[in-house]
């Protein structure tokens, strides 16, 4: 009599582990579409820009390797210095307003009454407009014969129209005003979502201690959305440094009188388009912009983590 040795089927944890091992590719199959998009539209353009920045390429010529000559040229370029100054000034002036003003607005409209719903919708309306439409609206308002100048003259507050769109600094600050006006509603909605997570007992306890609306805002609401404020500071910093549409439309695409209002993104557009485009030089400006943005983000993350530890 002979005993036939037949393999026993795997059961329990052993069988499950085998099937998992055989299907190691399954997670990568789900990730493949996202990876393809990231590689095609983010990683490849980034590497291509890095390679382009060390060449003398133009729109009609592939170019040759020239090392760091483009970056040396940038250091002596007066237009680049003006563009970097304008963009950094944009960040310094716009970001604090973008962090504080939407928080105050959110506190004012944080309720369920119909009138508050109307104001929430009104404040959010500019967000759904494109930057070009917003720029055109404000161009008509701030023009020499626009509504604002006509109103000031009608009130006898000025004799001559104010050059909101012709003076260098007034044009820059007008663009900042447009950016703030169009972005308030977006950040207000983020703050409203954060306020919904604050424990109502904290407000009740503050009221029992005699705290009024301002003290409740300062001691309950503001600390409760501290992490959201840091996140909004991060987002608004990147958006402010990359500003393009508002300045482009308000200056008619020229960057203001003598190019004094040009920003870094506008300079990249001017150097990288047209028959005389120097794509290699534009790539070098893009790399510098990437480095500055990286330093801004690293500084803000460091400050945020330091605040969380203290």
Short mmCIF file of C-alpha atoms in Angstrom, two decimals:
data_model
loop_
_atom_site.label_atom_id
_atom_site.label_comp_id
_atom_site.label_asym_id
_atom_site.label_seq_id
_atom_site.Cartn_x
_atom_site.Cartn_y
_atom_site.Cartn_z
CA UNK A 1 0.00 0.00 0.00
CA UNK A 2 1.51 3.33 -0.97
CA UNK A 3 0.60 6.72 0.35
CA UNK A 4 0.20 9.43 -2.29
CA UNK A 5 1.70 12.74 -1.14
CA UNK A 6 -0.47 15.52 -2.44
CA UNK A 7 0.12 19.19 -1.58
CA UNK A 8 -2.38 20.63 0.82
CA UNK A 9 -4.02 23.86 -0.14
CA UNK A 10 -2.90 26.88 1.85
CA UNK A 11 -5.49 28.22 4.20
CA UNK A 12 -5.64 31.04 6.73
CA UNK A 13 -2.91 33.69 7.03
CA UNK A 14 -0.47 31.85 4.76
CA UNK A 15 -2.86 31.90 1.79
CA UNK A 16 -3.67 35.59 2.35
CA UNK A 17 -0.01 36.52 2.51
CA UNK A 18 0.65 34.68 -0.74
CA UNK A 19 -2.15 36.44 -2.57
CA UNK A 20 -0.93 39.80 -1.22
CA UNK A 21 2.61 39.03 -2.37
CA UNK A 22 1.36 38.04 -5.83
CA UNK A 23 -0.51 41.33 -6.17
CA UNK A 24 2.25 43.72 -5.11
CA UNK A 25 1.54 45.73 -8.22
CA UNK A 26 -2.09 46.46 -7.30
CA UNK A 27 -1.36 49.75 -5.36
CA UNK A 28 0.86 50.95 -8.21
CA UNK A 29 -1.96 50.26 -10.65
CA UNK A 30 -4.22 52.68 -8.75
CA UNK A 31 -1.42 55.25 -8.47
CA UNK A 32 -0.44 55.03 -12.14
CA UNK A 33 -2.86 57.71 -13.50
CA UNK A 34 -1.84 60.21 -10.83
CA UNK A 35 1.86 59.42 -11.31
CA UNK A 36 1.51 59.85 -15.08
CA UNK A 37 -0.07 63.30 -14.59
CA UNK A 38 2.59 64.39 -12.07
CA UNK A 39 5.46 63.21 -14.28
CA UNK A 40 4.02 64.71 -17.48
CA UNK A 41 2.78 68.07 -16.24
CA UNK A 42 4.96 68.81 -13.18
CA UNK A 43 8.19 66.81 -13.01
CA UNK A 44 9.11 66.92 -16.71
CA UNK A 45 8.48 70.71 -17.11
CA UNK A 46 10.47 71.34 -13.94
CA UNK A 47 13.49 69.33 -15.11
CA UNK A 48 13.18 70.87 -18.57
CA UNK A 49 13.21 74.39 -17.07
CA UNK A 50 16.32 73.55 -15.03
CA UNK A 51 18.07 72.34 -18.17
CA UNK A 52 16.87 75.36 -20.15
CA UNK A 53 18.17 77.84 -17.57
CA UNK A 54 21.83 76.96 -18.32
CA UNK A 55 21.52 77.43 -22.09
CA UNK A 56 21.27 80.41 -24.44
CA UNK A 57 18.14 78.98 -26.07
CA UNK A 58 15.67 81.24 -27.86
CA UNK A 59 12.27 80.57 -29.33
CA UNK A 60 13.79 79.63 -32.72
CA UNK A 61 17.08 78.10 -31.54
CA UNK A 62 17.71 75.15 -29.22
CA UNK A 63 20.75 76.78 -27.65
CA UNK A 64 24.00 75.60 -26.11
CA UNK A 65 25.23 75.04 -22.61
CA UNK A 66 26.54 78.33 -21.14
CA UNK A 67 26.81 77.40 -17.47
CA UNK A 68 25.68 80.08 -15.01
CA UNK A 69 25.88 83.00 -17.45
CA UNK A 70 22.12 83.58 -17.31
CA UNK A 71 22.23 83.87 -13.52
CA UNK A 72 25.21 86.24 -13.71
CA UNK A 73 23.24 88.36 -16.16
CA UNK A 74 20.26 88.36 -13.79
CA UNK A 75 22.38 89.84 -10.99
CA UNK A 76 23.10 92.91 -13.16
CA UNK A 77 19.64 93.19 -14.73
CA UNK A 78 17.83 96.32 -13.55
CA UNK A 79 14.44 94.96 -14.72
CA UNK A 80 14.89 91.81 -12.65
CA UNK A 81 15.77 93.86 -9.57
CA UNK A 82 12.59 95.95 -10.03
CA UNK A 83 10.47 92.84 -10.59
CA UNK A 84 11.84 91.10 -7.49
CA UNK A 85 11.30 94.24 -5.39
CA UNK A 86 7.69 94.56 -6.58
CA UNK A 87 6.92 90.89 -5.94
CA UNK A 88 8.45 90.86 -2.45
CA UNK A 89 6.64 94.12 -1.61
CA UNK A 90 3.45 92.46 -2.79
CA UNK A 91 4.00 89.61 -0.32
CA UNK A 92 4.83 91.96 2.58
CA UNK A 93 1.75 94.15 2.05
CA UNK A 94 -0.87 91.62 0.95
CA UNK A 95 -0.25 88.59 3.18
CA UNK A 96 -0.94 90.22 6.60
CA UNK A 97 -4.21 91.64 5.25
CA UNK A 98 -5.14 88.28 3.76
CA UNK A 99 -4.63 86.57 7.12
CA UNK A 100 -6.49 89.08 9.32
CA UNK A 101 -9.26 90.62 7.19
CA UNK A 102 -10.96 87.33 6.16
CA UNK A 103 -10.91 86.23 9.82
CA UNK A 104 -12.76 89.39 10.86
CA UNK A 105 -15.23 88.97 8.00
CA UNK A 106 -15.82 85.33 8.90
CA UNK A 107 -16.50 86.29 12.52
CA UNK A 108 -19.01 88.91 11.39
CA UNK A 109 -20.96 86.58 9.08
CA UNK A 110 -20.67 83.43 11.20
CA UNK A 111 -24.34 82.69 11.73
CA UNK A 112 -27.39 81.12 10.13
CA UNK A 113 -29.64 84.11 9.54
CA UNK A 114 -30.73 85.01 6.02
CA UNK A 115 -29.02 88.41 6.00
CA UNK A 116 -25.69 86.81 7.00
CA UNK A 117 -26.10 84.31 4.18
CA UNK A 118 -26.54 87.21 1.76
CA UNK A 119 -23.30 88.83 2.97
CA UNK A 120 -21.39 85.52 2.75
CA UNK A 121 -22.51 85.17 -0.87
CA UNK A 122 -21.66 88.80 -1.66
CA UNK A 123 -18.15 88.50 -0.20
CA UNK A 124 -17.53 85.24 -2.08
CA UNK A 125 -18.77 86.54 -5.44
CA UNK A 126 -15.39 88.02 -6.58
CA UNK A 127 -13.73 84.62 -6.05
CA UNK A 128 -15.64 83.03 -8.94
CA UNK A 129 -14.59 85.82 -11.32
CA UNK A 130 -11.43 85.42 -13.37
CA UNK A 131 -8.53 87.74 -12.60
CA UNK A 132 -8.96 89.31 -16.06
CA UNK A 133 -12.59 90.24 -15.39
CA UNK A 134 -11.69 91.59 -11.96
CA UNK A 135 -8.85 93.62 -13.47
CA UNK A 136 -11.13 95.09 -16.14
CA UNK A 137 -13.72 96.11 -13.55
CA UNK A 138 -11.12 97.90 -11.46
CA UNK A 139 -9.48 99.44 -14.52
CA UNK A 140 -12.74 101.16 -15.33
CA UNK A 141 -13.15 102.24 -11.71
CA UNK A 142 -9.62 103.63 -11.25
CA UNK A 143 -9.04 105.16 -14.67
CA UNK A 144 -8.42 108.89 -15.07
CA UNK A 145 -12.08 109.27 -15.97
CA UNK A 146 -13.25 106.34 -13.89
CA UNK A 147 -15.92 106.29 -11.22
CA UNK A 148 -13.52 106.86 -8.30
CA UNK A 149 -11.87 109.95 -9.78
CA UNK A 150 -15.20 111.40 -10.90
CA UNK A 151 -16.63 110.85 -7.42
CA UNK A 152 -13.65 112.53 -5.74
CA UNK A 153 -13.93 115.51 -8.08
CA UNK A 154 -17.70 115.74 -7.54
CA UNK A 155 -17.07 115.88 -3.78
CA UNK A 156 -14.43 118.61 -4.39
CA UNK A 157 -11.78 116.47 -2.69
CA UNK A 158 -9.36 116.72 -5.64
CA UNK A 159 -8.84 119.16 -8.49
CA UNK A 160 -6.99 116.83 -10.82
CA UNK A 161 -7.64 113.11 -11.31
CA UNK A 162 -5.41 110.85 -9.24
CA UNK A 163 -3.12 108.62 -11.28
CA UNK A 164 -4.17 105.32 -9.79
CA UNK A 165 -3.01 103.55 -12.95
CA UNK A 166 -0.19 105.87 -14.06
CA UNK A 167 1.89 106.49 -10.94
CA UNK A 168 4.30 103.65 -10.14
CA UNK A 169 3.47 103.13 -6.48
CA UNK A 170 -0.24 103.93 -6.80
CA UNK A 171 -0.53 101.37 -9.60
CA UNK A 172 1.19 98.72 -7.49
CA UNK A 173 -0.98 99.44 -4.46
CA UNK A 174 -4.09 99.48 -6.68
CA UNK A 175 -3.16 95.99 -7.88
CA UNK A 176 -2.74 94.90 -4.24
CA UNK A 177 -6.20 96.28 -3.47
CA UNK A 178 -7.66 94.26 -6.34
CA UNK A 179 -5.90 91.10 -5.16
CA UNK A 180 -7.20 91.55 -1.62
CA UNK A 181 -10.74 92.33 -2.80
CA UNK A 182 -10.89 89.25 -5.00
CA UNK A 183 -9.34 86.86 -2.45
CA UNK A 184 -11.13 87.81 0.76
CA UNK A 185 -14.14 85.57 0.13
CA UNK A 186 -12.04 82.48 -0.54
CA UNK A 187 -10.11 82.70 2.72
CA UNK A 188 -13.28 83.74 4.59
CA UNK A 189 -14.88 80.40 3.66
CA UNK A 190 -11.82 78.53 4.97
CA UNK A 191 -12.07 80.43 8.25
CA UNK A 192 -15.80 79.67 8.52
CA UNK A 193 -15.05 75.95 8.21
CA UNK A 194 -12.39 76.24 10.91
CA UNK A 195 -14.74 78.17 13.24
CA UNK A 196 -17.31 75.39 12.98
CA UNK A 197 -14.86 73.11 14.81
CA UNK A 198 -14.40 75.43 17.82
CA UNK A 199 -16.12 74.03 20.91
CA UNK A 200 -19.26 76.08 21.69
CA UNK A 201 -18.66 75.50 25.41
CA UNK A 202 -15.67 77.84 25.20
CA UNK A 203 -17.92 80.66 23.99
CA UNK A 204 -20.49 79.88 26.69
CA UNK A 205 -17.80 79.90 29.39
CA UNK A 206 -16.40 83.20 28.09
CA UNK A 207 -19.89 84.74 28.11
CA UNK A 208 -20.46 83.59 31.68
CA UNK A 209 -17.20 85.33 32.63
CA UNK A 210 -18.55 88.56 31.16
CA UNK A 211 -16.55 88.57 27.91
CA UNK A 212 -18.04 90.68 25.15
CA UNK A 213 -17.91 89.95 21.39
CA UNK A 214 -14.45 91.49 20.96
CA UNK A 215 -12.93 89.56 23.88
CA UNK A 216 -14.56 86.33 22.69
CA UNK A 217 -13.06 86.95 19.27
CA UNK A 218 -9.59 87.66 20.67
CA UNK A 219 -9.48 84.90 23.31
CA UNK A 220 -11.57 82.11 21.74
CA UNK A 221 -11.96 82.53 17.98
CA UNK A 222 -8.48 83.76 17.05
CA UNK A 223 -6.61 81.07 19.07
CA UNK A 224 -9.03 78.41 17.80
CA UNK A 225 -8.13 79.06 14.15
CA UNK A 226 -4.38 79.62 14.68
CA UNK A 227 -3.34 76.66 12.52
CA UNK A 228 -5.73 77.79 9.78
CA UNK A 229 -4.21 81.28 9.90
CA UNK A 230 -0.75 79.78 9.36
CA UNK A 231 -2.06 77.77 6.41
CA UNK A 232 -3.69 80.84 4.86
CA UNK A 233 -0.45 82.76 5.34
CA UNK A 234 1.31 80.02 3.42
CA UNK A 235 -1.20 79.98 0.56
CA UNK A 236 -1.45 83.76 0.27
CA UNK A 237 2.35 84.16 0.25
CA UNK A 238 2.68 81.89 -2.77
CA UNK A 239 -0.25 83.56 -4.52
CA UNK A 240 1.07 87.08 -3.83
CA UNK A 241 4.57 86.31 -5.10
CA UNK A 242 3.13 84.74 -8.26
CA UNK A 243 0.71 87.59 -8.98
CA UNK A 244 0.21 88.19 -12.68
CA UNK A 245 -3.34 88.84 -13.88
CA UNK A 246 -4.15 91.90 -11.78
CA UNK A 247 -0.93 93.78 -12.59
CA UNK A 248 -1.03 92.69 -16.22
CA UNK A 249 -4.56 93.98 -16.80
CA UNK A 250 -4.23 97.20 -14.77
CA UNK A 251 -1.05 98.16 -16.68
CA UNK A 252 -2.34 97.02 -20.06
CA UNK A 253 0.29 94.28 -20.23
CA UNK A 254 3.20 96.75 -20.25
CA UNK A 255 4.20 96.55 -16.61
CA UNK A 256 3.47 100.23 -16.08
CA UNK A 257 5.35 103.32 -17.21
CA UNK A 258 8.89 102.21 -18.09
CA UNK A 259 8.16 98.72 -16.79
CA UNK A 260 8.30 99.98 -13.19
CA UNK A 261 5.39 97.78 -12.07
CA UNK A 262 6.52 94.53 -13.63
CA UNK A 263 6.51 91.49 -11.34
CA UNK A 264 8.61 88.34 -11.58
CA UNK A 265 5.92 86.35 -13.37
CA UNK A 266 5.34 89.20 -15.82
CA UNK A 267 9.08 89.37 -16.52
CA UNK A 268 9.11 85.62 -17.25
CA UNK A 269 6.18 86.12 -19.64
CA UNK A 270 7.88 89.05 -21.38
CA UNK A 271 11.23 87.27 -21.75
CA UNK A 272 9.78 83.90 -22.74
CA UNK A 273 7.23 84.86 -25.41
CA UNK A 274 7.38 86.51 -28.81
CA UNK A 275 9.75 86.14 -31.73
CA UNK A 276 12.60 87.68 -29.70
CA UNK A 277 11.96 85.37 -26.75
CA UNK A 278 15.00 84.24 -24.78
CA UNK A 279 13.66 81.03 -23.32
CA UNK A 280 16.93 80.16 -21.60
CA UNK A 281 16.97 83.49 -19.75
CA UNK A 282 13.28 83.13 -18.88
CA UNK A 283 14.08 79.67 -17.50
CA UNK A 284 16.78 81.15 -15.26
CA UNK A 285 14.28 83.68 -13.87
CA UNK A 286 11.86 80.80 -13.20
CA UNK A 287 14.52 78.89 -11.28
CA UNK A 288 15.29 81.93 -9.11
CA UNK A 289 11.56 82.37 -8.48
CA UNK A 290 11.33 78.70 -7.44
CA UNK A 291 14.21 79.13 -4.98
CA UNK A 292 12.69 82.31 -3.45
CA UNK A 293 9.30 80.62 -3.06
CA UNK A 294 10.99 77.60 -1.47
CA UNK A 295 12.75 79.85 1.04
CA UNK A 296 9.47 81.65 1.82
CA UNK A 297 7.67 78.37 2.43
CA UNK A 298 10.52 76.94 4.51
CA UNK A 299 10.59 80.08 6.66
CA UNK A 300 6.85 79.99 7.26
CA UNK A 301 6.85 76.26 8.06
CA UNK A 302 9.72 76.79 10.51
CA UNK A 303 7.82 79.65 12.19
CA UNK A 304 4.63 77.55 12.29
CA UNK A 305 6.39 74.55 13.85
CA UNK A 306 8.13 76.80 16.36
CA UNK A 307 4.78 78.27 17.40
CA UNK A 308 3.28 74.78 17.74
CA UNK A 309 6.11 73.64 20.05
CA UNK A 310 5.99 76.77 22.27
#
